[in-house]
Structures are given as C-alpha cells and as structure tokens.
Coordinates of C-alpha atoms in Angstrom, one line a residue:
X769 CA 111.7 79.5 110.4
X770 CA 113.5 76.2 109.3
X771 CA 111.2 76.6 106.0
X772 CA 113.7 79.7 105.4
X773 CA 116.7 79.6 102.8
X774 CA 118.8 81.1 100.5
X775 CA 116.6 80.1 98.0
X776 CA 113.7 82.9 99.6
X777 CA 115.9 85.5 98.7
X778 CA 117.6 84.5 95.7
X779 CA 117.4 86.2 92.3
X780 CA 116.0 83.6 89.7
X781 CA 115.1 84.3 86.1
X782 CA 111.3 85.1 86.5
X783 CA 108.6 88.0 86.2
X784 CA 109.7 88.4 89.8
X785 CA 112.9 89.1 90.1
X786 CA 115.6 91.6 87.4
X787 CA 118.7 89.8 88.6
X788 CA 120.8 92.7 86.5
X789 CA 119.2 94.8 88.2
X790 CA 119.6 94.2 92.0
X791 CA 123.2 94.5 93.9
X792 CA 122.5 97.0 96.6
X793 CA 124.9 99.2 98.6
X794 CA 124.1 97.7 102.5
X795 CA 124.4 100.3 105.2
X796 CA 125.4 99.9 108.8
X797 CA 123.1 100.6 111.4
X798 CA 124.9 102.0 113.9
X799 CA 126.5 105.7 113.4
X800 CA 124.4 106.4 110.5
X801 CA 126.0 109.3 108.8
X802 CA 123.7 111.7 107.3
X803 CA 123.2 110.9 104.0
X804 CA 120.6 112.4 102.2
X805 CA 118.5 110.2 99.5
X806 CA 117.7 110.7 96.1
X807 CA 113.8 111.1 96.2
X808 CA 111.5 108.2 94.6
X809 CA 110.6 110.9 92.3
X810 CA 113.2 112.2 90.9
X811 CA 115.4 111.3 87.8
X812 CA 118.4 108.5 89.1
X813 CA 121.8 108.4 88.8
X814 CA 123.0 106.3 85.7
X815 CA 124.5 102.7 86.3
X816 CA 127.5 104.0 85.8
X817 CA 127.8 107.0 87.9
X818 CA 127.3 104.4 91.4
X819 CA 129.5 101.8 92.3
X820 CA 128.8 99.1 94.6
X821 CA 130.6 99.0 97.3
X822 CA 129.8 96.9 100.6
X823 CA 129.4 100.5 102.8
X824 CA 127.3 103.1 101.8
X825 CA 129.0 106.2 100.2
X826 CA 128.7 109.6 101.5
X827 CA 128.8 112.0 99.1
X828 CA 125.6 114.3 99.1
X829 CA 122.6 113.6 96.8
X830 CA 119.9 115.2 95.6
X831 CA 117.4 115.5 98.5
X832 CA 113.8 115.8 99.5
X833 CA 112.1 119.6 98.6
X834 CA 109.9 119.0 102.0
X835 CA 111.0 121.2 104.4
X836 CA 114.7 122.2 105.6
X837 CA 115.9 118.7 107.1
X838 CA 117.4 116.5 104.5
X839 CA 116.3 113.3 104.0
X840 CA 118.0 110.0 105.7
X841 CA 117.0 106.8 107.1
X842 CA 116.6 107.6 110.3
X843 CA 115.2 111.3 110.3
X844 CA 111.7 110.2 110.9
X845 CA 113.4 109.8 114.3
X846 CA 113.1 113.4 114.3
X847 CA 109.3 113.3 114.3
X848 CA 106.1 112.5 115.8
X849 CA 105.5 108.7 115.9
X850 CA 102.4 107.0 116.8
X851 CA 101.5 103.7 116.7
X852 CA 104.6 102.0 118.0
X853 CA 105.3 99.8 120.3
X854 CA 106.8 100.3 123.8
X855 CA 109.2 97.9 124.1
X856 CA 110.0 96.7 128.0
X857 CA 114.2 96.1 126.7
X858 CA 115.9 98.5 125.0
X859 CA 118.7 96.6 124.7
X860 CA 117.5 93.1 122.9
X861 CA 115.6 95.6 120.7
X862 CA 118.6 97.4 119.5
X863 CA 120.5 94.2 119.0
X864 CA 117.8 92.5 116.6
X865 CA 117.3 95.8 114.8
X866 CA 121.6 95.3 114.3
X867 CA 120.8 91.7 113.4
X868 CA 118.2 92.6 110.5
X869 CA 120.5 94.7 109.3
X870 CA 122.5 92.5 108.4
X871 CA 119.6 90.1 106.7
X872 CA 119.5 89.9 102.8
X873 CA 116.8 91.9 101.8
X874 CA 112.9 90.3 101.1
X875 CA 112.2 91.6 98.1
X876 CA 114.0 93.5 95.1
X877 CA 114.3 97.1 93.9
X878 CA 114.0 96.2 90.1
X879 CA 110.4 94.7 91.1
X880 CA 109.4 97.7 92.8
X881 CA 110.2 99.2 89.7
X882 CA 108.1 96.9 87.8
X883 CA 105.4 97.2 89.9
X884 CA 105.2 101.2 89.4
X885 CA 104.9 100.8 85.6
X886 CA 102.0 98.7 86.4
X887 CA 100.4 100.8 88.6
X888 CA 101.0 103.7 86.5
X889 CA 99.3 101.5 84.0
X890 CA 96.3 101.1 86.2
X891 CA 96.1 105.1 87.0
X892 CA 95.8 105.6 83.5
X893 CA 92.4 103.3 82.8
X894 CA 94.5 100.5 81.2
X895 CA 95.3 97.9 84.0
X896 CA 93.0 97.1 87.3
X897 CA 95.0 96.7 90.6
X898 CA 93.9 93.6 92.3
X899 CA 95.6 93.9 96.3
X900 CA 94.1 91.6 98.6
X901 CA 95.1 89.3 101.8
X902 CA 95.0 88.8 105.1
X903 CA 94.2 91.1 107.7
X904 CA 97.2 90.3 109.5
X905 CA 99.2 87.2 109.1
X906 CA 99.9 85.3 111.9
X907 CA 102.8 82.8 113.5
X908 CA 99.9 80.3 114.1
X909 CA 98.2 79.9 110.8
X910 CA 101.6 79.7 108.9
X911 CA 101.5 76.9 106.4
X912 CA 102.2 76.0 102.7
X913 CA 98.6 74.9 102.5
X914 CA 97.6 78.8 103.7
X915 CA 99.2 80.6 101.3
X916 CA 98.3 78.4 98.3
X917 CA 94.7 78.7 98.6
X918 CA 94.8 82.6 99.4
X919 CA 97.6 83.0 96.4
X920 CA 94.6 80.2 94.2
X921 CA 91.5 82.6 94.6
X922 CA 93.6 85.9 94.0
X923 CA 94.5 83.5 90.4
X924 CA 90.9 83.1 89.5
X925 CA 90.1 86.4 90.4
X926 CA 92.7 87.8 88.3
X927 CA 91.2 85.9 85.7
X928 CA 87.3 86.7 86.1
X929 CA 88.8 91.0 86.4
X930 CA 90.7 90.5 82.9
X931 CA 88.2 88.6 80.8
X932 CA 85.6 90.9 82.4
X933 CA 88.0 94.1 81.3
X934 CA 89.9 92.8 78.3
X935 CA 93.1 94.6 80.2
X936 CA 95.6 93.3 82.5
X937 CA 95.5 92.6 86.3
X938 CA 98.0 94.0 88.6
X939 CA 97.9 91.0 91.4
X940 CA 99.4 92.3 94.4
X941 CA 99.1 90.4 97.8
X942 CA 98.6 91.4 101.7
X943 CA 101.3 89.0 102.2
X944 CA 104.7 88.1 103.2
X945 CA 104.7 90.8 105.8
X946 CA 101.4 91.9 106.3
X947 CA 101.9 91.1 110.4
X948 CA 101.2 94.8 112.2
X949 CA 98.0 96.6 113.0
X950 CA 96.9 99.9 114.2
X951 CA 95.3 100.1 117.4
X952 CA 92.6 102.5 118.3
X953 CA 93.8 102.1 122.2
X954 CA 97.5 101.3 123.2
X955 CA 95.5 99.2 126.1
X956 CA 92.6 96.4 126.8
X957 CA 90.8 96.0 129.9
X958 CA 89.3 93.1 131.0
X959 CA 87.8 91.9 134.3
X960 CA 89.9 94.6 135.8
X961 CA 93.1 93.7 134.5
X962 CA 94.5 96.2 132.0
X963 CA 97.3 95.2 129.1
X964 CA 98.8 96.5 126.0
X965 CA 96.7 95.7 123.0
X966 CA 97.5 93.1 120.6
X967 CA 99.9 94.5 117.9
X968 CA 100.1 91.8 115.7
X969 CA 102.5 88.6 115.7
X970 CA 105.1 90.9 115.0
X971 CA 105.5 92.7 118.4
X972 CA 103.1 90.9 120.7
X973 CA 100.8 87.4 121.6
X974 CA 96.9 88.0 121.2
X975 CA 96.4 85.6 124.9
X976 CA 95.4 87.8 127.2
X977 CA 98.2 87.4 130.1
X978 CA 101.0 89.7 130.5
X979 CA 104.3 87.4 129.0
X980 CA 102.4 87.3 125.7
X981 CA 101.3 91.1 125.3
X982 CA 104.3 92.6 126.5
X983 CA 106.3 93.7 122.8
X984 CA 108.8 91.4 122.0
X985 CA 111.8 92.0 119.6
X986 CA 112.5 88.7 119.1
X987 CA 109.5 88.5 117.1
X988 CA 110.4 90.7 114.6
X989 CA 113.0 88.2 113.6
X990 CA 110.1 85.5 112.9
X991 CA 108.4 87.7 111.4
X992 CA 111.3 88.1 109.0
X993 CA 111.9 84.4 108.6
X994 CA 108.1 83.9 107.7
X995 CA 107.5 86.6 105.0
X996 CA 110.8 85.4 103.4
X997 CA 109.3 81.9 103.5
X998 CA 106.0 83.0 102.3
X999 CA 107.7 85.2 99.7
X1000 CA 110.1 82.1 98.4
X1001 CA 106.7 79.7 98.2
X1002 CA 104.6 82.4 96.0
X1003 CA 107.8 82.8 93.7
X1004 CA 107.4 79.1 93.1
X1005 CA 103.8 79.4 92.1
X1006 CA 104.2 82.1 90.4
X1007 CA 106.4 80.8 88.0
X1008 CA 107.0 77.2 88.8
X1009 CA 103.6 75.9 86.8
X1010 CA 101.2 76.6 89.1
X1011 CA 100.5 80.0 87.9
X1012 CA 100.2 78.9 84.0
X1013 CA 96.6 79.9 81.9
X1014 CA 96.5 76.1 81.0
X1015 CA 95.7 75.3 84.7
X1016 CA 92.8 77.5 85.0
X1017 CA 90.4 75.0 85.7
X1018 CA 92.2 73.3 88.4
X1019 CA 92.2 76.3 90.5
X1020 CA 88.8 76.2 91.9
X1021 CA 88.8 75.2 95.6
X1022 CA 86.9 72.2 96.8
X1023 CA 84.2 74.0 98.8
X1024 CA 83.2 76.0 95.9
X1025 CA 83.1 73.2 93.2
X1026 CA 79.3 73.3 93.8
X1027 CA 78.5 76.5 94.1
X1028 CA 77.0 79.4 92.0
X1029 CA 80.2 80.9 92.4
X1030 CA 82.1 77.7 91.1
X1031 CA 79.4 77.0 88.5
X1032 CA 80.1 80.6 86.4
X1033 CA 84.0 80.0 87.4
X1034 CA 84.1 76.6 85.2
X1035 CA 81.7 78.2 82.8
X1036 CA 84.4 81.0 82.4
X1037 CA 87.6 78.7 82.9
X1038 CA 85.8 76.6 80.0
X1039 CA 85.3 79.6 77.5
X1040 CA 89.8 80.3 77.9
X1041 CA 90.5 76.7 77.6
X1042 CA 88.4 76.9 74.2
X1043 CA 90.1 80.2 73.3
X1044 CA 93.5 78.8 74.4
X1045 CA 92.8 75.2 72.2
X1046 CA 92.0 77.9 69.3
X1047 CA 95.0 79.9 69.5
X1048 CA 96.9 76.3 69.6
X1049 CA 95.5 75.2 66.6
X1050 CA 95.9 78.7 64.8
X1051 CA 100.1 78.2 65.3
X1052 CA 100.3 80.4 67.8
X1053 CA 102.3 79.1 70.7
X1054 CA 100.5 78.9 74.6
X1055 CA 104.4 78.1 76.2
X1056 CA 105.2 81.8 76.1
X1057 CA 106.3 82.7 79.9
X1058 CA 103.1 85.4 80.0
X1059 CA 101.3 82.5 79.6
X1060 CA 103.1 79.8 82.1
X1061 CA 103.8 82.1 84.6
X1062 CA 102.2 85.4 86.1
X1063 CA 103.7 88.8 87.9
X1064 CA 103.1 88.7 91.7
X1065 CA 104.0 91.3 94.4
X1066 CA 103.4 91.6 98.2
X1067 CA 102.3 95.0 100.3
X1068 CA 102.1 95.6 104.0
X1069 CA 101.1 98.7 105.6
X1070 CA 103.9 100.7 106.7
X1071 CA 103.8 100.8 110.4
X1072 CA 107.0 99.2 112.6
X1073 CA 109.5 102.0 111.5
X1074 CA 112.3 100.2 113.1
X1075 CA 111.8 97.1 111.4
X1076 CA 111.1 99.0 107.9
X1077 CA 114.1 101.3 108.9
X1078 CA 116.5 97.9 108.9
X1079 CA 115.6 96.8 105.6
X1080 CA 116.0 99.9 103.7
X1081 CA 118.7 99.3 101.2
X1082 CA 120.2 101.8 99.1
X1083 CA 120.1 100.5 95.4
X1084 CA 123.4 100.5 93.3
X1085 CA 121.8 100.4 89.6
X1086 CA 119.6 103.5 90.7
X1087 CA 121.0 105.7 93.8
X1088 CA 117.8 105.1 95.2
X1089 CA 116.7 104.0 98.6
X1090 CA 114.0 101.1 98.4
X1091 CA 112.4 99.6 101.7
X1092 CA 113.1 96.2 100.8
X1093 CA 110.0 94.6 103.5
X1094 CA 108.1 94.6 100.6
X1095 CA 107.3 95.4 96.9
X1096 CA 104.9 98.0 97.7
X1097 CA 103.9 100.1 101.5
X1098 CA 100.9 101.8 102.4
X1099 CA 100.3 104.7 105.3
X1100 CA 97.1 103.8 106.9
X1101 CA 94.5 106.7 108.3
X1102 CA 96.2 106.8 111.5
X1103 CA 99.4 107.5 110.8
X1104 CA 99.7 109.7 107.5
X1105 CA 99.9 113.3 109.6
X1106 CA 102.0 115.5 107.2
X1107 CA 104.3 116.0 109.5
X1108 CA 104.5 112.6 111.2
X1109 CA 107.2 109.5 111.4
X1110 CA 105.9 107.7 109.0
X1111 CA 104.8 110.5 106.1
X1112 CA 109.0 111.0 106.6
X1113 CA 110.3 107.9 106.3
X1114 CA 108.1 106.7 103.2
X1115 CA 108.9 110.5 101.3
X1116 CA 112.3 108.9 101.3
X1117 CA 112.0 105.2 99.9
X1118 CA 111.2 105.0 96.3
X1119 CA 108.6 101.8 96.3
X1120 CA 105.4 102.8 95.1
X1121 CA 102.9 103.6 97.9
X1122 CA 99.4 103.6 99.1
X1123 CA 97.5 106.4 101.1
X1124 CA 94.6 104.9 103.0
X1125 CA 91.7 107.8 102.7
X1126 CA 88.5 107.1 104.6
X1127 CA 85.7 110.2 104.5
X1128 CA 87.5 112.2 107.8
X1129 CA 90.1 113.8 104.9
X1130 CA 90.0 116.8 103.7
X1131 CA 90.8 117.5 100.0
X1132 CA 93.6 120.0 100.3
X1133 CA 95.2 117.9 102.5
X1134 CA 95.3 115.6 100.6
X1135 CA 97.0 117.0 97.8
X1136 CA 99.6 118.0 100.1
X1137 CA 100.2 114.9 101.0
X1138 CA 100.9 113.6 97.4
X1139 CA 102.7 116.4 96.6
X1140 CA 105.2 115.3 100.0
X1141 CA 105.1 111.7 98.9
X1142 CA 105.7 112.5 94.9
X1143 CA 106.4 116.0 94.3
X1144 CA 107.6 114.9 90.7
X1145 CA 104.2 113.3 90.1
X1146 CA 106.0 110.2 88.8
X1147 CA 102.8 108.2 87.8
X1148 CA 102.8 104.6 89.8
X1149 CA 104.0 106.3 92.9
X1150 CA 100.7 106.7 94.7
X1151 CA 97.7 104.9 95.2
X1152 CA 95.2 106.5 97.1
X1153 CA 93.0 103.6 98.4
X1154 CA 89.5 104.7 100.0
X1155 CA 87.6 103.3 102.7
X1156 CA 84.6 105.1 103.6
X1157 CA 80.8 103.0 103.3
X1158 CA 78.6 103.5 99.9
X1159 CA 77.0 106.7 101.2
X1160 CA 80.0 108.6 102.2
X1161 CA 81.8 107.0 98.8
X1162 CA 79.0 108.6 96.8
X1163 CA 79.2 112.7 98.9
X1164 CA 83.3 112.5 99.9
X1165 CA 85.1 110.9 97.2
X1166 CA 84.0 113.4 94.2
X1167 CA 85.7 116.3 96.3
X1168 CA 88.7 114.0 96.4
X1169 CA 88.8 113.6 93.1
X1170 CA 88.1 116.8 92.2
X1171 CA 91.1 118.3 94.1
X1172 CA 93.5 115.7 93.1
X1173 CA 92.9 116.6 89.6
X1174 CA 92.6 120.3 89.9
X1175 CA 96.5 119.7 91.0
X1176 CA 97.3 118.1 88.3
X1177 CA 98.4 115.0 90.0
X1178 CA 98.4 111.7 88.5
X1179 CA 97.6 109.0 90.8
X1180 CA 95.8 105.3 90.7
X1181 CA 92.4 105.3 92.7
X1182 CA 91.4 102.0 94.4
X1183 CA 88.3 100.8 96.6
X1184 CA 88.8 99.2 99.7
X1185 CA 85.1 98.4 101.2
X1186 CA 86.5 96.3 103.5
X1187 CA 86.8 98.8 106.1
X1188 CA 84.1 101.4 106.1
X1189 CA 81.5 98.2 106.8
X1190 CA 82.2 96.8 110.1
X1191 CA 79.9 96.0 112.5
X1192 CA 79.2 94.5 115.5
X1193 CA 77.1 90.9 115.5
X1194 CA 74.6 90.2 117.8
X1195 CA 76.9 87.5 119.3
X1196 CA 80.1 90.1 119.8
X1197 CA 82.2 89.3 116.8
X1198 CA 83.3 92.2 114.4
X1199 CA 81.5 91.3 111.2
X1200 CA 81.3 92.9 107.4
X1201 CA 78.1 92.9 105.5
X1202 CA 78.4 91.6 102.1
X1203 CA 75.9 93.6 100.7
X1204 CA 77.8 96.6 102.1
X1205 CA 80.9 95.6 100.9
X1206 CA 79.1 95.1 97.2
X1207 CA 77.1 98.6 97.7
X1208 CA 80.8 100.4 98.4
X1209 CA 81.7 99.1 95.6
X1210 CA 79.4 99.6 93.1
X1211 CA 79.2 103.2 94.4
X1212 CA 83.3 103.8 93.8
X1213 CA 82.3 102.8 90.1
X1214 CA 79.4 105.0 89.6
X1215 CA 80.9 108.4 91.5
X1216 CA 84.5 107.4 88.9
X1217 CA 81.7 106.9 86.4
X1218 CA 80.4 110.5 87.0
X1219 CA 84.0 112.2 87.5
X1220 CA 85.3 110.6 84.3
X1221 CA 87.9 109.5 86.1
X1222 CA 89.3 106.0 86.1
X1223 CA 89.0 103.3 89.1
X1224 CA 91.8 101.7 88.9
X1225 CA 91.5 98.5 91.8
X1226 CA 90.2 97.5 94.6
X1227 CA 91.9 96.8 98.4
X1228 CA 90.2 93.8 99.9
X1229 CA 90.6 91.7 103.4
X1230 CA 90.2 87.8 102.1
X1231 CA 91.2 84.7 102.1
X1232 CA 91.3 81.3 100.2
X1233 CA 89.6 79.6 103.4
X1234 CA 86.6 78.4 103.7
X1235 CA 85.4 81.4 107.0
X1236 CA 82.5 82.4 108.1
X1237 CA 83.4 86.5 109.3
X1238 CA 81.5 88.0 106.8
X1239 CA 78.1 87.3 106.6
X1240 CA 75.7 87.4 103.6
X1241 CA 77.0 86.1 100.0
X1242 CA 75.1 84.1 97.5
X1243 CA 76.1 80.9 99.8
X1244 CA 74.4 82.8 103.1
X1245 CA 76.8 83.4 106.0
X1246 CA 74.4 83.9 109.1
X1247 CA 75.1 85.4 112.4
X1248 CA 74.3 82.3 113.7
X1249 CA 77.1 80.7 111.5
X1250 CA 79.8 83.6 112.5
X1251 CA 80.9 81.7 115.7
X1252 CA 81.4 78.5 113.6
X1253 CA 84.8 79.0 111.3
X1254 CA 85.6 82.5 112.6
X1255 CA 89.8 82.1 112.4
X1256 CA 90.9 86.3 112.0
X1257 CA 93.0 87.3 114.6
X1258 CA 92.2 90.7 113.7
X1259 CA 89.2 92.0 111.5
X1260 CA 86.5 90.0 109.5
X1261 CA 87.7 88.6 105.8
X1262 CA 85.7 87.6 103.0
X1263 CA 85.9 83.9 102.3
X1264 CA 86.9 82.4 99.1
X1265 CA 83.4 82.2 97.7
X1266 CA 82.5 85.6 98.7
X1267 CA 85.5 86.8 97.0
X1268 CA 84.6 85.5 93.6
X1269 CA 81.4 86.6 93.8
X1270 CA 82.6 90.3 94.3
X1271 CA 85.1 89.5 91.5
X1272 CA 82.1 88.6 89.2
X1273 CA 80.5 91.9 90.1
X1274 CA 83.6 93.9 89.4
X1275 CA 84.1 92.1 86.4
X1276 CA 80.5 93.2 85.1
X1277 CA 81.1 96.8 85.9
X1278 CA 84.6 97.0 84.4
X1279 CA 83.0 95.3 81.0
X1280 CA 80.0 97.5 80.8
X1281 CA 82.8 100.1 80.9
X1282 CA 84.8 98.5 78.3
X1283 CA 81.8 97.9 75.8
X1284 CA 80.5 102.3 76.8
X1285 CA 84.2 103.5 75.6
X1286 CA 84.2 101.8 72.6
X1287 CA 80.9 102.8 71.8
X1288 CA 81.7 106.7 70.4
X1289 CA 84.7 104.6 68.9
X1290 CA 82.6 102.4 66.8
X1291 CA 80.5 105.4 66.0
X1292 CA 83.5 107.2 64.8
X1293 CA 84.5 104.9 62.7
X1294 CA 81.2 105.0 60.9
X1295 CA 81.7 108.6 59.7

C-alpha cells in the first residue's frame, strides 16, 4: 500500500489518460437518491449542458428501456445476487464501502472511451483484441518485478499479432483489479472441517483456517491500494520508454533467450529494427509518441458489486456513469442471468463490456442479453468472449454467431481457450493442455472463417513468469514438472514461452487471413 500516491491516479499527458476530458460529479453513498443514468448507449449530454459540481445533481435523465425500474447505482440491490460474499460484520463493511467512496477513482472515463473505439475497431475486422493476465492477482505476489514481465510478454505479443496482421493490437490487461473469482461451492471441506471457499485476496485468505477465510472488508481497501499501484507502474511503462518500438529487442525475458520461442522473437524484433533504421534513413521520424509509447488498459471481471458500486462515478463531460475499477468489466457465466445483480448494475455503467459465453448458452438468450447490455448497438460496447473446448467451439459457436447477426447486433468476438481445457493431473493440480488450448483456437478461426465473420481477439490466463501449470509447449511442461514452479492461487496460466508460442500461431492464422482478402482485391484490380 505505501507504493500508492497521487501520482497512481493522476491525469498525465499520455495515450492513457484525456485530462480535458475527466472531472467527474462524486456521489455520496449514503441516502442515494434515485437518479436514473443515462445508458452507455445512448447519445450524451453536451459538455455544456452538465456542470460539475462536488454532489451529484438530480434532475431526471434519460433511463434504461429494460423493464419498469429505472436505472441507479444501487438498483441491482433490487435483484438476485450470487456470487457474493457473506460478510461476518455488517458494520466494518459499510464503513469501508463509505471509505471508497470517497477514493479518487482508478481509472478514467475518457479512456473507457478510447477503449470502445478500439474495440469497435476490432469488431469490425480491423484491429485484434489482445486481453490477457492473471487468473487472480494476489497480495502475496505483488511486486514491480511482477507486473513488468507480465506487462513485457503482452509487448512482444502485441508485436508478433501486428506484424502477423498488418493491423493494430488492442492490449488490454487482467490487471490492476483482477482480484475476485467465482466459486462453484460457497464452501470447502477438508478432513471434516468445512469453510467458506477462497474468494480471492479481495474478500478472503486461501490458508485453510477459519481467521483467513472468513470475508474481510478490510481487504477491499488493499485491494484498492494495489490495483492503483499496479495501474500507476504500467502508466510508466506505457509511456515512460519502456513501451517504445526501438526497444523491441530488449523485451525478451531471460528464460526464453534460448528458446525456439526466443529464436523467431529476435528473428522478428530484427526484421522491425531493419524496417525502423529504413524509415530513419528515409526522413521519416521514429520519435512520434505511436512509436515511443503504446495504449494500455486493465479489465477485471465484474463480480464484488459493492466494491464496483463505490467506484461508480458519474462523468461531467458526458452525463454518463462509468465504473471507474477499471477500463473495461466482464460478466462471467455464472452471473449473467438476465435478470440478475450483476446484468443490472453493468446495463447502467457505460465502460465497454465483456460477456463470458461457454457452450451451455442458448442463442436467443443471448441476443437478449446484448440487446439489455446495448440496446443502441453502439459498436465497442460488447465483447462476447467464448470459452467452450475445440469440439464444442466448432458445433456451438456458429449458432451464436448466427443469431447475433440475424439481430443485427454489432459486437467484437474473442476466444478464450483458457477455460474450456482444464483438467485434472495425475498428481491433483488443475492443469491446461497446450495442445488444447492451440486446438480451441485454431477452431474459433476456422468456424469465423466459415461464418465470414471476423475474430476479433483472444482472452488468455498468462503470465510473464517462468510456471510450470500448463503442460505441453514446444519447451515440454510434464506432469512430472507441474509440482515444480506451480505459483496460481487459482487456475493454471500459460507461462511466458507458451504464450509466444500461441502468439506465433495466432499471428500465422491472422496473416493467412490478411494475404486471402486481399487476394479477390488484387484480382480486381487486374480487370
């Protein structure tokens, strides 16, 4: 927490951050009046028409079409909400909710807004999201030297996708909040002893004794101190020097300087420092900020609605509410019921969003969940990430697709073959196939391929460590090996060498797409 500043929160001329864009109207927590938000969707408010004032105004705005109840910040109160935490003291929960309140917000609402053009971009077959992270962040594993090497690989990843796809690369991490996760039981029995499951660092400890799995609301507080950290650390990278194309090969990571992985890396990193030395000589400056600096967001999945609820800001420049936790917020399979908490509570925050979509939904439902979420079909709002194994990928996702575009909806499809492929090891530890990861992959391509539709990114669980939790790669993880670096406190990630090895295959798909579309071009231009 001591790493925490104003400087982790403070608008600075960068890809980031829009400072004119980013005085918000703050809101008390206590006696929220009802005041109904313009939808993400809809058309804002000019400048001019909101002041900023330090409470938030009550005059009534245009509202959600969803149903009678009018939108606010605390209606999903009104529904259904699983997944959260019981917490044992009302009391010292309400008074850190109070305390957040109160906390400058994480991120901006002018870099949501960025972030939505991308994506928009990216639905549209002319930009490839790249989200990727931990599976949850923890307290322990908190350190400068962490989030460097996961923010490194995501670099040179970004780099393989665009020379690969000759378009840009949306880089988006699982970071700076990514601290909650679903549980399939709210309990875990061992030896006779039964306790609430782990949460994530966020609510709860992952020892098993009772202090450190009962919820704690202190927690969330940390929680907050650390994603503002990380979030102040990748700003610095990001547009500091770190980040800038004449660095490309200093990125690669010790442990996979001499690899096969490393080997094409340099090969590649070689072919833009030639093309960058080219452009130099040709006149044409290399000091331009796209080429010193790069655009990086964070997501989290959408889970605490407490915490999310407490740093929801209402934006001045736009009328709109943002949840300011994070650039962008996903609703994972267990929690996106139509009529649930959560579906409520994001219908009203204007970040772009993600719907995790595994092979258990049906196509009509989810249209109307998109049409809930985005009933303008604003383009960049939604991403529907799937998660469902090669075979399911290859019979489920066409009806998806299908339906979506029978409605007319425009949204940005992305793989996650993360989830879909756990297993069980021989040993006990969760573990992901690498071959099934690559098979999910390559059969999102080919069923897009088929549709004619456009995938648009991939959703992965990674890190810039050198792990052993997924096994198999070109640099073999074993079973036997699993027990070795195994560091997740939640599910399996790929390592950093695994990672650029799926970028590489990615990277070979999206050009064999490039080169097939400009084929009836070149032909065309023949006649």
């Amino acid at each position: 927490m001591a790493l925490v500043g104003s400087t982790s929160i403070t608008p600075t001329k960068s890809s980031f951050v829009q400072p004119q864009s980013q005085p918000f109207i703050t809101k008390p927590r206590s006696n929220i009046n009802p005041i109904s938000a313009v939808h993400a969707a809809d058309s804002a408010k000019p400048p001019s028409a909101v002041k900023t004032t330090t409470k938030a105004p009550e005059p009534v705005l245009k509202t959600s079409n969803v149903g009678p109840q009018k939108w606010t910040v605390d209606s999903w109160k009104s529904k259904k909400a699983l997944q959260l935490p019981e917490y044992p003291d009302k009391e010292e929960l309400e008074s850190v909710l109070k305390t957040l309140d109160d906390f400058p917000p994480i991120v901006f609402a002018g870099e949501a807004r960025s972030l939505e053009e991308r994506l928009a971009e990216a639905a549209m077959g002319k930009a490839f999201l790249l989200q990727g992270g931990d599976c949850a962040e923890s307290f322990k594993e908190f350190n400068a030297n962490n989030i460097r090497d996961t923010f490194r690989i995501l670099l040179q990843m970004g780099v393989v996708l665009m020379f690969g796809g000759q378009m840009p690369v949306v880089k988006v991490g699982r970071m700076a909040g990514q601290f909650a996760k679903p549980r399939s039981d709210p309990f875990e029995e061992k030896n006779g002893v039964k306790l609430p499951s782990y949460r994530g660092d966020n609510v709860n400890g992952d020892a098993f004794d009772e202090k450190s799995r009962n919820p704690d609301p202190q927690r969330l507080i940390r929680a907050y101190c650390q994603s503002a950290a990380t979030l102040n650390l990748l700003r610095a990278f990001a547009t500091g020097g770190y980040a800038a194309m004449q660095r490309v090969t200093q990125w690669n990571l010790d442990f996979t300087e001499h690899s096969e992985q490393g080997d094409r890396y340099r090969e590649l990193a070689h072919r833009v420092d030639e093309a960058l030395g080219f452009m130099s000589a040709a006149g044409l400056t290399v000091d331009h900020p796209i080429m010193t600096t790069t655009e990086f967001w964070t997501s989290h999945e959408c889970l605490l609605l407490p915490y999310e609820q407490s740093l929801t800001r209402l934006d001045s420049t736009s009328g709109l509410y943002y949840d300011c936790s994070a650039h962008f917020l996903w609703v994972g399979e267990r929690t996106r019921q139509l009529d649930g908490a959560h579906v409520e509570f994001l219908k009203g925050v204007a970040n772009p969003l993600g719907i995790k979509v595994s092979d258990k939904m049906d196509p009509n439902e989810l249209v109307k969940l998109i049409e809930i979420l985005n009933p303008q079909n604003k383009p960049g709002r939604i991403t529907i990430i799937t998660r469902m194994g090669a075979e399911n990928m290859r019979v489920k996702l066409p009806h998806l697709i299908r339906a979506v575009r029978r409605s007319g909806q425009i949204v940005t499809w992305v793989s996650d073959p993360m989830h879909g492929n756990t297993i069980k090891a021989p040993c006990g530890l969760k573990t992901r196939p690498f071959d099934s990861i690559r098979a999910e992959v390559r059969a999102f391509f080919d069923v897009h391929e088929q549709e004619g539709s456009h995938p648009g990114g991939v959703h992965l669980e990674m890190t810039g460590q050198n792990v052993t939790e997924c096994i198999g790669g070109s640099r073999t993880v074993t079973f036997d090996d699993l027990s070795s670096r195994y560091h997740t406190h939640c599910d399996p990630r790929l390592n950093a060498s695994q990672s650029l090895e799926l970028a590489f295959i990615i990277a070979e798909r999206l050009r064999k797409r490039r080169i097939s579309s400009q084929q009836p071009l070149a032909s065309s231009s023949l006649l």
